[in-house]
Amino acid sequence: MKVLVATEKTFAKVAVDGIREVIEQAGYELALLEKYTDKQQLLDAVADADALIIRSDIVDSEVLNAAKQLKIVVRAGAGYDNIDLAAATAHKVVAMNTPGQNSNAVAELALGLMVYAVRNLYNGTSGTELKGKKLGIHAFGNVGRNVARIAQGFGMEVYAYDAYCPDEAMLAANVKPVHSAEELYKICDIVSLHIPATPETKNSINHDLVGLLPKGGILVNTARKEVIDEDGLISLMLERTDLKYMTDIMPAADAKFRELFAGRYFATPKKMGAQTAEANINAGIAAARQIVDFIENGVTKFQVNK
Ligand code: 3PG
């Protein structure tokens, strides 16, 4: 049984060691394809793989066609918009994610981006504090919950909107539920995005919605770039010179954002919310264990292409 770990953005070495231990203990073989620069390298490497561990690496029908022996692909992380689920199902390949395993890391980065924003990108001028500010969490999943917990430590007043999460779950976390995205953006000084990229959410963070933020509002994105209507956000930030956009996912129009919004726009050069040793260990080892559990016992608990 051959398990391929294919990561264009590598795991910490300690996580790869942990994955190897789980795979080899099961009597399987581990193959590594790291920092690949060409899709052909992935197509070649998957040819004889029975199982595949990926991060944001694209698994489309071309990859699935090349992976003649593949039984399972596990996205070591939360968002699985990089896997063509219908194609996986058509190829009889089980697709899974590892929900929650890297969420603290992403949440810590979201708070880091907030501090960076309110301290004027550390430019030496007098900024403001997070304490007492209203934070809006847009989608209250694993990352959103961790953001709430950490933000409360900063003394923020935390609100959340999530159409799929009952009020009780928010109230239990001392978070104030609101019942529309519009309400959240109207109330909160800072909104942190934690929605997945789906056909419904694509371009949904647009001019009119973000324009509801009060004066000095900040939008923080550690989710996906596809959820942002970039043209809409650019035209809004031209009109509203008080708004800031901080993102861990570089927009397609990064050069334009940088040119137009110096001092109120920041993007990490490479998505790094989940780039911690801890998150890599948690997600990577969970992925390896899920593969062994599936191959040995048929466990499909985290399957996402049912
Ligand atoms: C996720 O969906 O788990 C995060 O976006 C992390 O993605 P990454 O593994 O590419 O860093």
GROMACS .gro file of N, CA, C and O and ligand atoms in nm, residues 9 11 54-57 75-81 102 106 222-224 271-275, ligand 1:
model
  103
    9LYS      N    1   0.319   2.325  -0.080
    9LYS     CA    2   0.366   2.400   0.038
    9LYS      C    3   0.391   2.295   0.147
    9LYS      O    4   0.297   2.230   0.193
   11PHE      N    5   0.480   2.053   0.470
   11PHE     CA    6   0.459   2.040   0.614
   11PHE      C    7   0.592   2.062   0.685
   11PHE      O    8   0.700   2.038   0.626
   54ILE      N    9  -0.286   1.556   0.080
   54ILE     CA   10  -0.258   1.685   0.017
   54ILE      C   11  -0.291   1.799   0.113
   54ILE      O   12  -0.353   1.776   0.218
   55ARG      N   13  -0.254   1.920   0.073
   55ARG     CA   14  -0.297   2.041   0.145
   55ARG      C   15  -0.388   2.118   0.049
   55ARG      O   16  -0.495   2.071   0.018
   56SER      N   17  -0.343   2.235   0.000
   56SER     CA   18  -0.427   2.308  -0.097
   56SER      C   19  -0.401   2.261  -0.240
   56SER      O   20  -0.446   2.325  -0.336
   57ASP      N   21  -0.328   2.153  -0.254
   57ASP     CA   22  -0.293   2.099  -0.385
   57ASP      C   23  -0.420   2.060  -0.462
   57ASP      O   24  -0.513   2.005  -0.404
   75ARG      N   25  -0.747   1.559   0.238
   75ARG     CA   26  -0.699   1.696   0.243
   75ARG      C   27  -0.664   1.723   0.390
   75ARG      O   28  -0.754   1.724   0.476
   76ALA      N   29  -0.534   1.735   0.419
   76ALA     CA   30  -0.491   1.761   0.556
   76ALA      C   31  -0.523   1.907   0.587
   76ALA      O   32  -0.441   1.996   0.570
   77GLY      N   33  -0.645   1.931   0.628
   77GLY     CA   34  -0.692   2.067   0.652
   77GLY      C   35  -0.843   2.070   0.647
   77GLY      O   36  -0.908   1.964   0.645
   78ALA      N   37  -0.898   2.190   0.641
   78ALA     CA   38  -1.043   2.205   0.652
   78ALA      C   39  -1.111   2.217   0.516
   78ALA      O   40  -1.201   2.138   0.481
   79GLY      N   41  -1.070   2.317   0.437
   79GLY     CA   42  -1.138   2.347   0.310
   79GLY      C   43  -1.100   2.247   0.203
   79GLY      O   44  -0.982   2.223   0.180
   80TYR      N   45  -1.200   2.190   0.135
   80TYR     CA   46  -1.170   2.089   0.033
   80TYR      C   47  -1.218   2.134  -0.105
   80TYR      O   48  -1.249   2.054  -0.192
   81ASP      N   49  -1.220   2.267  -0.124
   81ASP     CA   50  -1.258   2.323  -0.254
   81ASP      C   51  -1.154   2.295  -0.362
   81ASP      O   52  -1.179   2.320  -0.480
  102ASN      N   53  -0.633   2.215   1.217
  102ASN     CA   54  -0.543   2.330   1.203
  102ASN      C   55  -0.611   2.462   1.241
  102ASN      O   56  -0.560   2.569   1.213
  106VAL      N   57  -0.495   2.892   1.237
  106VAL     CA   58  -0.559   2.992   1.150
  106VAL      C   59  -0.617   3.105   1.236
  106VAL      O   60  -0.602   3.223   1.204
  222THR      N   61  -0.899   3.507   0.642
  222THR     CA   62  -0.811   3.390   0.650
  222THR      C   63  -0.884   3.269   0.592
  222THR      O   64  -0.851   3.155   0.621
  223ALA      N   65  -0.986   3.298   0.506
  223ALA     CA   66  -1.068   3.190   0.451
  223ALA      C   67  -1.023   3.155   0.309
  223ALA      O   68  -0.933   3.074   0.291
  224ARG      N   69  -1.084   3.219   0.210
  224ARG     CA   70  -1.049   3.192   0.070
  224ARG      C   71  -1.060   3.321  -0.009
  224ARG      O   72  -1.147   3.404   0.017
  271LYS      N   73  -0.026   3.175   0.158
  271LYS     CA   74  -0.123   3.146   0.267
  271LYS      C   75  -0.052   3.069   0.379
  271LYS      O   76   0.005   2.964   0.356
  272MET      N   77  -0.057   3.128   0.498
  272MET     CA   78   0.021   3.068   0.606
  272MET      C   79  -0.056   3.051   0.735
  272MET      O   80   0.002   3.024   0.841
  273GLY      N   81  -0.189   3.061   0.729
  273GLY     CA   82  -0.270   3.040   0.850
  273GLY      C   83  -0.240   2.907   0.915
  273GLY      O   84  -0.228   2.899   1.038
  274ALA      N   85  -0.227   2.803   0.835
  274ALA     CA   86  -0.206   2.668   0.890
  274ALA      C   87  -0.059   2.629   0.892
  274ALA      O   88  -0.026   2.513   0.912
  275GLN      N   89   0.030   2.730   0.869
  275GLN     CA   90   0.173   2.697   0.864
  275GLN      C   91   0.237   2.705   1.003
  275GLN      O   92   0.320   2.791   1.030
  3073PG     C1   93  -0.748   2.485   0.531
  3073PG     O1   94  -0.849   2.488   0.456
  3073PG     O2   95  -0.728   2.390   0.608
  3073PG     C2   96  -0.655   2.602   0.534
  3073PG     O3   97  -0.686   2.695   0.437
  3073PG     C3   98  -0.508   2.563   0.526
  3073PG     O4   99  -0.462   2.540   0.395
  3073PG     P1  100  -0.312   2.493   0.367
  3073PG     O5  101  -0.300   2.350   0.412
  3073PG     O6  102  -0.293   2.508   0.219
  3073PG     O7  103  -0.218   2.580   0.444
   0.00000   0.00000   0.00000
